[in-house]
Amino acid sequence: MKLSLSILVFLFFQISFSQTIFGKWKTIDDETGKEKGIVEIYEYKDKVYGKIIEIFELDKKHLKCEKCEGDYHNKPILGLNIIKGLKKNEDVYEGGKIVDPKNGKSYHCKITLDGKDKLIVRGYIGIPLFGRSQIWIKQK
C-alpha cells in the first residue's frame, strides 16, 4: 500500500512540475525588444507547430503575409502557422521550419526550453551558428 501511494505521489509531481513548450508564448522582437504577440505551440501527429493567435500592434492585426511564398502568400498573419514540423530530440525541438512574416522568409528552427517560463527560439540558415534567437515568455 505504501509503495503504491509513493508511486502515485511521484507521478503527480512529475506531471505537475514537468516543463513543456506547449501552450501560449509572448513573442519578443530580438532587434527592438518590443512585445509583438502571442504564439500558441501545439502538437499534431507527433510534430510541433506554432500559430500566431494574437498581435499586439493594432495597425498590424489585419496585415497579410505579402512577402511570403507558396501557401502562405497573402494569408492573414493572425492565425498563420509560423512554426511547423519540429520533432523532439532530447531537450531540443528541431527539424522543422519557422516563417518570419515580416520578410516572408522561411528558416530552419530550433527551440529549447530555458526553465519553465522561457523559450529560446532560433531561426537559421544552414547551421544554427548563422541565425538569430528570440526569447519567448510563457503566458499563464
mmCIF file of N, CA and C in Angstrom:
data_model
loop_
_atom_site.group_PDB
_atom_site.id
_atom_site.type_symbol
_atom_site.label_atom_id
_atom_site.label_comp_id
_atom_site.label_asym_id
_atom_site.label_seq_id
_atom_site.Cartn_x
_atom_site.Cartn_y
_atom_site.Cartn_z
ATOM 1 N N MET A 1 0.827 -1.192 0.000
ATOM 2 C CA MET A 1 0.000 0.000 0.000
ATOM 3 C C MET A 1 0.874 1.259 0.000
ATOM 4 N N LYS A 2 1.914 1.283 0.845
ATOM 5 C CA LYS A 2 2.793 2.445 0.896
ATOM 6 C C LYS A 2 3.545 2.629 -0.414
ATOM 7 N N LEU A 3 3.928 1.520 -1.043
ATOM 8 C CA LEU A 3 4.634 1.605 -2.314
ATOM 9 C C LEU A 3 3.721 2.210 -3.388
ATOM 10 N N SER A 4 2.464 1.789 -3.441
ATOM 11 C CA SER A 4 1.511 2.331 -4.415
ATOM 12 C C SER A 4 1.299 3.821 -4.199
ATOM 13 N N LEU A 5 1.155 4.232 -2.945
ATOM 14 C CA LEU A 5 0.965 5.643 -2.626
ATOM 15 C C LEU A 5 2.200 6.450 -3.025
ATOM 16 N N SER A 6 3.374 5.894 -2.765
ATOM 17 C CA SER A 6 4.617 6.577 -3.141
ATOM 18 C C SER A 6 4.717 6.763 -4.655
ATOM 19 N N ILE A 7 4.329 5.750 -5.389
ATOM 20 C CA ILE A 7 4.367 5.833 -6.846
ATOM 21 C C ILE A 7 3.389 6.886 -7.344
ATOM 22 N N LEU A 8 2.184 6.924 -6.782
ATOM 23 C CA LEU A 8 1.190 7.920 -7.177
ATOM 24 C C LEU A 8 1.667 9.345 -6.885
ATOM 25 N N VAL A 9 2.258 9.542 -5.718
ATOM 26 C CA VAL A 9 2.772 10.868 -5.368
ATOM 27 C C VAL A 9 3.889 11.263 -6.330
ATOM 28 N N PHE A 10 4.778 10.341 -6.630
ATOM 29 C CA PHE A 10 5.868 10.607 -7.562
ATOM 30 C C PHE A 10 5.329 10.997 -8.937
ATOM 31 N N LEU A 11 4.369 10.250 -9.454
ATOM 32 C CA LEU A 11 3.795 10.547 -10.763
ATOM 33 C C LEU A 11 3.081 11.896 -10.766
ATOM 34 N N PHE A 12 2.387 12.220 -9.680
ATOM 35 C CA PHE A 12 1.698 13.508 -9.580
ATOM 36 C C PHE A 12 2.692 14.660 -9.704
ATOM 37 N N PHE A 13 3.798 14.575 -8.970
ATOM 38 C CA PHE A 13 4.796 15.643 -9.020
ATOM 39 C C PHE A 13 5.499 15.694 -10.374
ATOM 40 N N GLN A 14 5.727 14.558 -11.000
ATOM 41 C CA GLN A 14 6.333 14.541 -12.326
ATOM 42 C C GLN A 14 5.435 15.267 -13.329
ATOM 43 N N ILE A 15 4.145 14.991 -13.287
ATOM 44 C CA ILE A 15 3.201 15.608 -14.210
ATOM 45 C C ILE A 15 3.010 17.079 -13.872
ATOM 46 N N SER A 16 2.876 17.400 -12.592
ATOM 47 C CA SER A 16 2.609 18.778 -12.172
ATOM 48 C C SER A 16 3.748 19.732 -12.479
ATOM 49 N N PHE A 17 4.962 19.269 -12.352
ATOM 50 C CA PHE A 17 6.108 20.157 -12.499
ATOM 51 C C PHE A 17 6.892 19.930 -13.789
ATOM 52 N N SER A 18 6.346 19.103 -14.676
ATOM 53 C CA SER A 18 7.064 18.878 -15.931
ATOM 54 C C SER A 18 7.047 20.150 -16.766
ATOM 55 N N GLN A 19 8.117 20.359 -17.452
ATOM 56 C CA GLN A 19 8.249 21.557 -18.268
ATOM 57 C C GLN A 19 7.917 21.185 -19.706
ATOM 58 N N THR A 20 7.214 22.066 -20.380
ATOM 59 C CA THR A 20 6.795 21.786 -21.736
ATOM 60 C C THR A 20 6.828 23.053 -22.577
ATOM 61 N N ILE A 21 7.031 22.865 -23.871
ATOM 62 C CA ILE A 21 6.987 24.008 -24.775
ATOM 63 C C ILE A 21 5.564 24.292 -25.233
ATOM 64 N N PHE A 22 4.644 23.386 -24.944
ATOM 65 C CA PHE A 22 3.278 23.531 -25.436
ATOM 66 C C PHE A 22 2.524 24.570 -24.616
ATOM 67 N N GLY A 23 1.753 25.385 -25.316
ATOM 68 C CA GLY A 23 0.989 26.435 -24.668
ATOM 69 C C GLY A 23 1.149 27.750 -25.394
ATOM 70 N N LYS A 24 0.811 28.831 -24.699
ATOM 71 C CA LYS A 24 0.836 30.169 -25.288
ATOM 72 C C LYS A 24 2.070 30.923 -24.816
ATOM 73 N N TRP A 25 2.749 31.575 -25.772
ATOM 74 C CA TRP A 25 4.014 32.255 -25.516
ATOM 75 C C TRP A 25 3.987 33.668 -26.078
ATOM 76 N N LYS A 26 4.427 34.623 -25.274
ATOM 77 C CA LYS A 26 4.558 36.011 -25.717
ATOM 78 C C LYS A 26 5.875 36.144 -26.474
ATOM 79 N N THR A 27 5.796 36.655 -27.693
ATOM 80 C CA THR A 27 6.991 36.816 -28.506
ATOM 81 C C THR A 27 7.603 38.192 -28.266
ATOM 82 N N ILE A 28 8.920 38.221 -28.233
ATOM 83 C CA ILE A 28 9.677 39.450 -28.021
ATOM 84 C C ILE A 28 10.614 39.634 -29.212
ATOM 85 N N ASP A 29 10.515 40.767 -29.894
ATOM 86 C CA ASP A 29 11.363 41.047 -31.044
ATOM 87 C C ASP A 29 12.816 41.163 -30.579
ATOM 88 N N ASP A 30 13.703 40.372 -31.189
ATOM 89 C CA ASP A 30 15.110 40.362 -30.776
ATOM 90 C C ASP A 30 15.852 41.627 -31.188
ATOM 91 N N GLU A 31 15.322 42.383 -32.143
ATOM 92 C CA GLU A 31 16.001 43.605 -32.574
ATOM 93 C C GLU A 31 15.539 44.830 -31.784
ATOM 94 N N THR A 32 14.234 44.899 -31.454
ATOM 95 C CA THR A 32 13.686 46.086 -30.784
ATOM 96 C C THR A 32 13.391 45.863 -29.307
ATOM 97 N N GLY A 33 13.252 44.605 -28.896
ATOM 98 C CA GLY A 33 12.887 44.296 -27.513
ATOM 99 C C GLY A 33 11.396 44.458 -27.247
ATOM 100 N N LYS A 34 10.608 44.800 -28.269
ATOM 101 C CA LYS A 34 9.165 45.004 -28.097
ATOM 102 C C LYS A 34 8.413 43.682 -28.080
ATOM 103 N N GLU A 35 7.349 43.660 -27.280
ATOM 104 C CA GLU A 35 6.447 42.516 -27.280
ATOM 105 C C GLU A 35 5.613 42.590 -28.550
ATOM 106 N N LYS A 36 5.568 41.497 -29.309
ATOM 107 C CA LYS A 36 4.906 41.516 -30.611
ATOM 108 C C LYS A 36 3.537 40.839 -30.604
ATOM 109 N N GLY A 37 3.415 39.709 -29.904
ATOM 110 C CA GLY A 37 2.156 38.982 -29.939
ATOM 111 C C GLY A 37 2.238 37.693 -29.155
ATOM 112 N N ILE A 38 1.256 36.835 -29.417
ATOM 113 C CA ILE A 38 1.188 35.534 -28.748
ATOM 114 C C ILE A 38 1.188 34.441 -29.811
ATOM 115 N N VAL A 39 2.029 33.430 -29.597
ATOM 116 C CA VAL A 39 2.067 32.239 -30.446
ATOM 117 C C VAL A 39 1.664 31.059 -29.583
ATOM 118 N N GLU A 40 0.747 30.256 -30.105
ATOM 119 C CA GLU A 40 0.359 29.033 -29.408
ATOM 120 C C GLU A 40 1.098 27.863 -30.041
ATOM 121 N N ILE A 41 1.858 27.145 -29.214
ATOM 122 C CA ILE A 41 2.614 25.988 -29.683
ATOM 123 C C ILE A 41 1.849 24.735 -29.302
ATOM 124 N N TYR A 42 1.665 23.859 -30.296
ATOM 125 C CA TYR A 42 0.873 22.648 -30.072
ATOM 126 C C TYR A 42 1.488 21.479 -30.852
ATOM 127 N N GLU A 43 1.004 20.283 -30.527
ATOM 128 C CA GLU A 43 1.475 19.082 -31.191
ATOM 129 C C GLU A 43 0.360 18.514 -32.051
ATOM 130 N N TYR A 44 0.728 18.080 -33.255
ATOM 131 C CA TYR A 44 -0.223 17.462 -34.164
ATOM 132 C C TYR A 44 0.504 16.359 -34.919
ATOM 133 N N LYS A 45 0.012 15.133 -34.776
ATOM 134 C CA LYS A 45 0.612 13.964 -35.431
ATOM 135 C C LYS A 45 2.106 13.859 -35.140
ATOM 136 N N ASP A 46 2.447 13.965 -33.861
ATOM 137 C CA ASP A 46 3.820 13.808 -33.375
ATOM 138 C C ASP A 46 4.795 14.877 -33.876
ATOM 139 N N LYS A 47 4.291 15.998 -34.363
ATOM 140 C CA LYS A 47 5.147 17.111 -34.753
ATOM 141 C C LYS A 47 4.652 18.377 -34.065
ATOM 142 N N VAL A 48 5.540 19.355 -33.961
ATOM 143 C CA VAL A 48 5.246 20.588 -33.232
ATOM 144 C C VAL A 48 4.992 21.729 -34.217
ATOM 145 N N TYR A 49 3.952 22.511 -33.898
ATOM 146 C CA TYR A 49 3.537 23.644 -34.723
ATOM 147 C C TYR A 49 3.313 24.855 -33.821
ATOM 148 N N GLY A 50 3.378 26.035 -34.401
ATOM 149 C CA GLY A 50 3.116 27.258 -33.655
ATOM 150 C C GLY A 50 2.329 28.241 -34.512
ATOM 151 N N LYS A 51 1.225 28.731 -33.958
ATOM 152 C CA LYS A 51 0.313 29.612 -34.676
ATOM 153 C C LYS A 51 0.216 30.959 -33.979
ATOM 154 N N ILE A 52 0.240 32.042 -34.757
ATOM 155 C CA ILE A 52 0.048 33.383 -34.202
ATOM 156 C C ILE A 52 -1.422 33.533 -33.831
ATOM 157 N N ILE A 53 -1.700 33.741 -32.536
ATOM 158 C CA ILE A 53 -3.094 33.868 -32.106
ATOM 159 C C ILE A 53 -3.430 35.276 -31.625
ATOM 160 N N GLU A 54 -2.399 36.112 -31.467
ATOM 161 C CA GLU A 54 -2.649 37.499 -31.079
ATOM 162 C C GLU A 54 -1.505 38.379 -31.573
ATOM 163 N N ILE A 55 -1.881 39.576 -32.052
ATOM 164 C CA ILE A 55 -0.910 40.586 -32.468
ATOM 165 C C ILE A 55 -1.193 41.823 -31.632
ATOM 166 N N PHE A 56 -0.170 42.350 -30.960
ATOM 167 C CA PHE A 56 -0.370 43.477 -30.050
ATOM 168 C C PHE A 56 -0.530 44.823 -30.752
ATOM 169 N N GLU A 57 0.160 45.028 -31.861
ATOM 170 C CA GLU A 57 0.084 46.310 -32.564
ATOM 171 C C GLU A 57 -1.216 46.371 -33.369
ATOM 172 N N LEU A 58 -2.105 47.280 -32.976
ATOM 173 C CA LEU A 58 -3.432 47.376 -33.593
ATOM 174 C C LEU A 58 -3.369 47.561 -35.106
ATOM 175 N N ASP A 59 -2.425 48.364 -35.578
ATOM 176 C CA ASP A 59 -2.347 48.632 -37.015
ATOM 177 C C ASP A 59 -1.806 47.451 -37.826
ATOM 178 N N LYS A 60 -1.360 46.386 -37.150
ATOM 179 C CA LYS A 60 -0.815 45.224 -37.852
ATOM 180 C C LYS A 60 -1.703 43.986 -37.739
ATOM 181 N N LYS A 61 -2.805 44.089 -37.016
ATOM 182 C CA LYS A 61 -3.675 42.924 -36.797
ATOM 183 C C LYS A 61 -4.295 42.386 -38.078
ATOM 184 N N HIS A 62 -4.511 43.241 -39.065
ATOM 185 C CA HIS A 62 -5.200 42.813 -40.281
ATOM 186 C C HIS A 62 -4.264 42.652 -41.481
ATOM 187 N N LEU A 63 -2.950 42.694 -41.239
ATOM 188 C CA LEU A 63 -1.994 42.561 -42.337
ATOM 189 C C LEU A 63 -1.963 41.140 -42.885
ATOM 190 N N LYS A 64 -1.581 41.053 -44.133
ATOM 191 C CA LYS A 64 -1.394 39.757 -44.779
ATOM 192 C C LYS A 64 0.089 39.545 -45.026
ATOM 193 N N CYS A 65 0.464 38.306 -45.173
ATOM 194 C CA CYS A 65 1.866 37.959 -45.395
ATOM 195 C C CYS A 65 2.169 38.121 -46.890
ATOM 196 N N GLU A 66 2.329 39.355 -47.317
ATOM 197 C CA GLU A 66 2.532 39.674 -48.733
ATOM 198 C C GLU A 66 3.859 39.145 -49.270
ATOM 199 N N LYS A 67 4.886 39.105 -48.425
ATOM 200 C CA LYS A 67 6.206 38.667 -48.876
ATOM 201 C C LYS A 67 6.390 37.155 -48.774
ATOM 202 N N CYS A 68 5.439 36.467 -48.145
ATOM 203 C CA CYS A 68 5.526 35.006 -48.013
ATOM 204 C C CYS A 68 5.322 34.351 -49.373
ATOM 205 N N GLU A 69 5.881 33.161 -49.513
ATOM 206 C CA GLU A 69 5.745 32.415 -50.760
ATOM 207 C C GLU A 69 4.842 31.204 -50.549
ATOM 208 N N GLY A 70 4.427 30.609 -51.629
ATOM 209 C CA GLY A 70 3.645 29.375 -51.579
ATOM 210 C C GLY A 70 2.288 29.564 -50.933
ATOM 211 N N ASP A 71 1.908 28.593 -50.102
ATOM 212 C CA ASP A 71 0.592 28.591 -49.459
ATOM 213 C C ASP A 71 0.378 29.767 -48.519
ATOM 214 N N TYR A 72 1.452 30.381 -48.052
ATOM 215 C CA TYR A 72 1.332 31.485 -47.090
ATOM 216 C C TYR A 72 1.163 32.851 -47.756
ATOM 217 N N HIS A 73 1.375 32.924 -49.072
ATOM 218 C CA HIS A 73 1.315 34.205 -49.775
ATOM 219 C C HIS A 73 -0.070 34.842 -49.631
ATOM 220 N N ASN A 74 -0.081 36.077 -49.130
ATOM 221 C CA ASN A 74 -1.296 36.881 -48.926
ATOM 222 C C ASN A 74 -2.283 36.292 -47.915
ATOM 223 N N LYS A 75 -1.825 35.377 -47.066
ATOM 224 C CA LYS A 75 -2.665 34.865 -45.984
ATOM 225 C C LYS A 75 -2.574 35.830 -44.810
ATOM 226 N N PRO A 76 -3.644 35.947 -44.025
ATOM 227 C CA PRO A 76 -3.576 36.800 -42.832
ATOM 228 C C PRO A 76 -2.480 36.326 -41.879
ATOM 229 N N ILE A 77 -1.727 37.277 -41.345
ATOM 230 C CA ILE A 77 -0.673 36.917 -40.395
ATOM 231 C C ILE A 77 -1.295 36.381 -39.103
ATOM 232 N N LEU A 78 -2.389 36.980 -38.665
ATOM 233 C CA LEU A 78 -3.106 36.469 -37.493
ATOM 234 C C LEU A 78 -3.708 35.119 -37.868
ATOM 235 N N GLY A 79 -3.303 34.074 -37.171
ATOM 236 C CA GLY A 79 -3.753 32.717 -37.469
ATOM 237 C C GLY A 79 -2.751 31.910 -38.275
ATOM 238 N N LEU A 80 -1.658 32.541 -38.700
ATOM 239 C CA LEU A 80 -0.647 31.877 -39.516
ATOM 240 C C LEU A 80 0.177 30.903 -38.682
ATOM 241 N N ASN A 81 0.362 29.698 -39.195
ATOM 242 C CA ASN A 81 1.260 28.728 -38.563
ATOM 243 C C ASN A 81 2.680 29.095 -38.956
ATOM 244 N N ILE A 82 3.398 29.749 -38.048
ATOM 245 C CA ILE A 82 4.756 30.178 -38.373
ATOM 246 C C ILE A 82 5.800 29.118 -38.026
ATOM 247 N N ILE A 83 5.440 28.169 -37.157
ATOM 248 C CA ILE A 83 6.342 27.065 -36.811
ATOM 249 C C ILE A 83 5.689 25.790 -37.321
ATOM 250 N N LYS A 84 6.478 24.974 -38.008
ATOM 251 C CA LYS A 84 5.888 23.724 -38.483
ATOM 252 C C LYS A 84 6.914 22.600 -38.577
ATOM 253 N N GLY A 85 6.461 21.418 -38.146
ATOM 254 C CA GLY A 85 7.199 20.191 -38.356
ATOM 255 C C GLY A 85 8.364 19.900 -37.433
ATOM 256 N N LEU A 86 8.428 20.533 -36.257
ATOM 257 C CA LEU A 86 9.533 20.236 -35.343
ATOM 258 C C LEU A 86 9.313 18.889 -34.668
ATOM 259 N N LYS A 87 10.419 18.231 -34.331
ATOM 260 C CA LYS A 87 10.377 16.982 -33.578
ATOM 261 C C LYS A 87 11.299 17.102 -32.379
ATOM 262 N N LYS A 88 10.920 16.411 -31.312
ATOM 263 C CA LYS A 88 11.742 16.442 -30.098
ATOM 264 C C LYS A 88 12.971 15.564 -30.274
ATOM 265 N N ASN A 89 14.131 16.117 -29.910
ATOM 266 C CA ASN A 89 15.394 15.406 -29.937
ATOM 267 C C ASN A 89 16.072 15.693 -28.599
ATOM 268 N N GLU A 90 15.835 14.837 -27.626
ATOM 269 C CA GLU A 90 16.259 15.026 -26.240
ATOM 270 C C GLU A 90 15.618 16.298 -25.685
ATOM 271 N N ASP A 91 16.387 17.346 -25.373
ATOM 272 C CA ASP A 91 15.824 18.572 -24.802
ATOM 273 C C ASP A 91 15.590 19.673 -25.827
ATOM 274 N N VAL A 92 15.748 19.348 -27.107
ATOM 275 C CA VAL A 92 15.631 20.339 -28.173
ATOM 276 C C VAL A 92 14.542 19.897 -29.148
ATOM 277 N N TYR A 93 13.807 20.872 -29.666
ATOM 278 C CA TYR A 93 12.855 20.613 -30.734
ATOM 279 C C TYR A 93 13.469 21.197 -31.995
ATOM 280 N N GLU A 94 13.579 20.366 -33.041
ATOM 281 C CA GLU A 94 14.263 20.807 -34.252
ATOM 282 C C GLU A 94 13.754 20.030 -35.460
ATOM 283 N N GLY A 95 14.341 20.316 -36.615
ATOM 284 C CA GLY A 95 13.997 19.580 -37.823
ATOM 285 C C GLY A 95 12.814 20.163 -38.580
ATOM 286 N N GLY A 96 12.360 21.320 -38.175
ATOM 287 C CA GLY A 96 11.241 21.957 -38.859
ATOM 288 C C GLY A 96 11.618 23.345 -39.337
ATOM 289 N N LYS A 97 10.614 24.136 -39.601
ATOM 290 C CA LYS A 97 10.816 25.475 -40.156
ATOM 291 C C LYS A 97 10.067 26.521 -39.337
ATOM 292 N N ILE A 98 10.529 27.761 -39.462
ATOM 293 C CA ILE A 98 9.834 28.915 -38.904
ATOM 294 C C ILE A 98 9.797 29.990 -39.993
ATOM 295 N N VAL A 99 8.657 30.658 -40.094
ATOM 296 C CA VAL A 99 8.480 31.722 -41.084
ATOM 297 C C VAL A 99 8.495 33.063 -40.354
ATOM 298 N N ASP A 100 9.226 34.018 -40.908
ATOM 299 C CA ASP A 100 9.217 35.387 -40.398
ATOM 300 C C ASP A 100 8.239 36.183 -41.256
ATOM 301 N N PRO A 101 7.047 36.491 -40.726
ATOM 302 C CA PRO A 101 6.052 37.200 -41.535
ATOM 303 C C PRO A 101 6.502 38.593 -41.979
ATOM 304 N N LYS A 102 7.490 39.161 -41.284
ATOM 305 C CA LYS A 102 7.978 40.497 -41.636
ATOM 306 C C LYS A 102 8.661 40.504 -43.004
ATOM 307 N N ASN A 103 9.459 39.447 -43.269
ATOM 308 C CA ASN A 103 10.166 39.401 -44.553
ATOM 309 C C ASN A 103 9.718 38.247 -45.449
ATOM 310 N N GLY A 104 8.848 37.386 -44.924
ATOM 311 C CA GLY A 104 8.313 36.274 -45.704
ATOM 312 C C GLY A 104 9.244 35.093 -45.864
ATOM 313 N N LYS A 105 10.416 35.148 -45.244
ATOM 314 C CA LYS A 105 11.397 34.078 -45.415
ATOM 315 C C LYS A 105 11.167 32.942 -44.420
ATOM 316 N N SER A 106 11.550 31.750 -44.852
ATOM 317 C CA SER A 106 11.444 30.545 -44.039
ATOM 318 C C SER A 106 12.849 30.121 -43.617
ATOM 319 N N TYR A 107 12.981 29.717 -42.362
ATOM 320 C CA TYR A 107 14.277 29.339 -41.799
ATOM 321 C C TYR A 107 14.162 27.992 -41.095
ATOM 322 N N HIS A 108 15.303 27.319 -40.954
ATOM 323 C CA HIS A 108 15.334 26.155 -40.073
ATOM 324 C C HIS A 108 15.036 26.665 -38.667
ATOM 325 N N CYS A 109 14.465 25.805 -37.828
ATOM 326 C CA CYS A 109 14.072 26.253 -36.493
ATOM 327 C C CYS A 109 14.536 25.261 -35.436
ATOM 328 N N LYS A 110 14.916 25.826 -34.321
ATOM 329 C CA LYS A 110 15.345 25.040 -33.161
ATOM 330 C C LYS A 110 14.777 25.736 -31.931
ATOM 331 N N ILE A 111 14.109 24.976 -31.062
ATOM 332 C CA ILE A 111 13.521 25.542 -29.850
ATOM 333 C C ILE A 111 14.027 24.775 -28.636
ATOM 334 N N THR A 112 14.482 25.536 -27.638
ATOM 335 C CA THR A 112 14.873 24.932 -26.369
ATOM 336 C C THR A 112 14.151 25.658 -25.235
ATOM 337 N N LEU A 113 13.828 24.916 -24.216
ATOM 338 C CA LEU A 113 13.173 25.467 -23.041
ATOM 339 C C LEU A 113 14.244 25.940 -22.074
ATOM 340 N N ASP A 114 14.095 27.162 -21.570
ATOM 341 C CA ASP A 114 15.019 27.736 -20.599
ATOM 342 C C ASP A 114 14.236 27.935 -19.307
ATOM 343 N N GLY A 115 14.321 26.974 -18.406
ATOM 344 C CA GLY A 115 13.470 26.994 -17.219
ATOM 345 C C GLY A 115 12.071 26.582 -17.625
ATOM 346 N N LYS A 116 11.080 27.001 -16.856
ATOM 347 C CA LYS A 116 9.710 26.618 -17.224
ATOM 348 C C LYS A 116 8.939 27.755 -17.873
ATOM 349 N N ASP A 117 9.513 28.960 -17.889
ATOM 350 C CA ASP A 117 8.788 30.117 -18.389
ATOM 351 C C ASP A 117 9.419 30.811 -19.588
ATOM 352 N N LYS A 118 10.521 30.287 -20.131
ATOM 353 C CA LYS A 118 11.180 30.931 -21.268
ATOM 354 C C LYS A 118 11.502 29.904 -22.347
ATOM 355 N N LEU A 119 11.319 30.343 -23.582
ATOM 356 C CA LEU A 119 11.737 29.556 -24.740
ATOM 357 C C LEU A 119 12.830 30.326 -25.469
ATOM 358 N N ILE A 120 13.783 29.596 -25.976
ATOM 359 C CA ILE A 120 14.760 30.180 -26.890
ATOM 360 C C ILE A 120 14.401 29.637 -28.263
ATOM 361 N N VAL A 121 13.953 30.532 -29.129
ATOM 362 C CA VAL A 121 13.523 30.166 -30.475
ATOM 363 C C VAL A 121 14.585 30.687 -31.447
ATOM 364 N N ARG A 122 15.214 29.758 -32.162
ATOM 365 C CA ARG A 122 16.300 30.140 -33.069
ATOM 366 C C ARG A 122 15.917 29.809 -34.504
ATOM 367 N N GLY A 123 16.001 30.807 -35.368
ATOM 368 C CA GLY A 123 15.823 30.618 -36.796
ATOM 369 C C GLY A 123 17.183 30.768 -37.455
ATOM 370 N N TYR A 124 17.491 29.887 -38.408
ATOM 371 C CA TYR A 124 18.820 29.930 -39.008
ATOM 372 C C TYR A 124 18.820 29.366 -40.428
ATOM 373 N N ILE A 125 19.890 29.692 -41.132
ATOM 374 C CA ILE A 125 20.125 29.179 -42.478
ATOM 375 C C ILE A 125 21.330 28.258 -42.402
ATOM 376 N N GLY A 126 21.188 27.042 -42.887
ATOM 377 C CA GLY A 126 22.314 26.107 -42.890
ATOM 378 C C GLY A 126 22.557 25.486 -41.525
ATOM 379 N N ILE A 127 23.388 26.142 -40.717
ATOM 380 C CA ILE A 127 23.692 25.647 -39.374
ATOM 381 C C ILE A 127 23.266 26.695 -38.345
ATOM 382 N N PRO A 128 22.970 26.269 -37.109
ATOM 383 C CA PRO A 128 22.478 27.222 -36.097
ATOM 384 C C PRO A 128 23.396 28.407 -35.825
ATOM 385 N N LEU A 129 24.666 28.291 -36.163
ATOM 386 C CA LEU A 129 25.608 29.396 -35.966
ATOM 387 C C LEU A 129 25.181 30.638 -36.762
ATOM 388 N N PHE A 130 24.556 30.413 -37.922
ATOM 389 C CA PHE A 130 24.143 31.506 -38.795
ATOM 390 C C PHE A 130 22.654 31.772 -38.632
ATOM 391 N N GLY A 131 22.305 32.471 -37.557
ATOM 392 C CA GLY A 131 20.893 32.744 -37.323
ATOM 393 C C GLY A 131 20.679 33.755 -36.216
ATOM 394 N N ARG A 132 19.414 33.850 -35.795
ATOM 395 C CA ARG A 132 19.013 34.762 -34.724
ATOM 396 C C ARG A 132 18.142 33.999 -33.740
ATOM 397 N N SER A 133 18.213 34.436 -32.496
ATOM 398 C CA SER A 133 17.386 33.835 -31.449
ATOM 399 C C SER A 133 16.465 34.876 -30.842
ATOM 400 N N GLN A 134 15.296 34.433 -30.437
ATOM 401 C CA GLN A 134 14.366 35.261 -29.677
ATOM 402 C C GLN A 134 14.035 34.529 -28.386
ATOM 403 N N ILE A 135 13.751 35.299 -27.353
ATOM 404 C CA ILE A 135 13.261 34.757 -26.090
ATOM 405 C C ILE A 135 11.758 34.958 -26.066
ATOM 406 N N TRP A 136 11.009 33.901 -25.842
ATOM 407 C CA TRP A 136 9.561 33.972 -25.709
ATOM 408 C C TRP A 136 9.198 33.639 -24.267
ATOM 409 N N ILE A 137 8.177 34.305 -23.733
ATOM 410 C CA ILE A 137 7.786 34.177 -22.328
ATOM 411 C C ILE A 137 6.455 33.437 -22.216
ATOM 412 N N LYS A 138 6.406 32.451 -21.349
ATOM 413 C CA LYS A 138 5.189 31.638 -21.136
ATOM 414 C C LYS A 138 4.054 32.509 -20.613
ATOM 415 N N GLN A 139 2.861 32.303 -21.163
ATOM 416 C CA GLN A 139 1.658 33.011 -20.710
ATOM 417 C C GLN A 139 0.850 32.083 -19.814
ATOM 418 N N LYS A 140 0.341 32.624 -18.750
ATOM 419 C CA LYS A 140 -0.423 31.817 -17.786
ATOM 420 C C LYS A 140 -1.852 31.670 -18.253
#
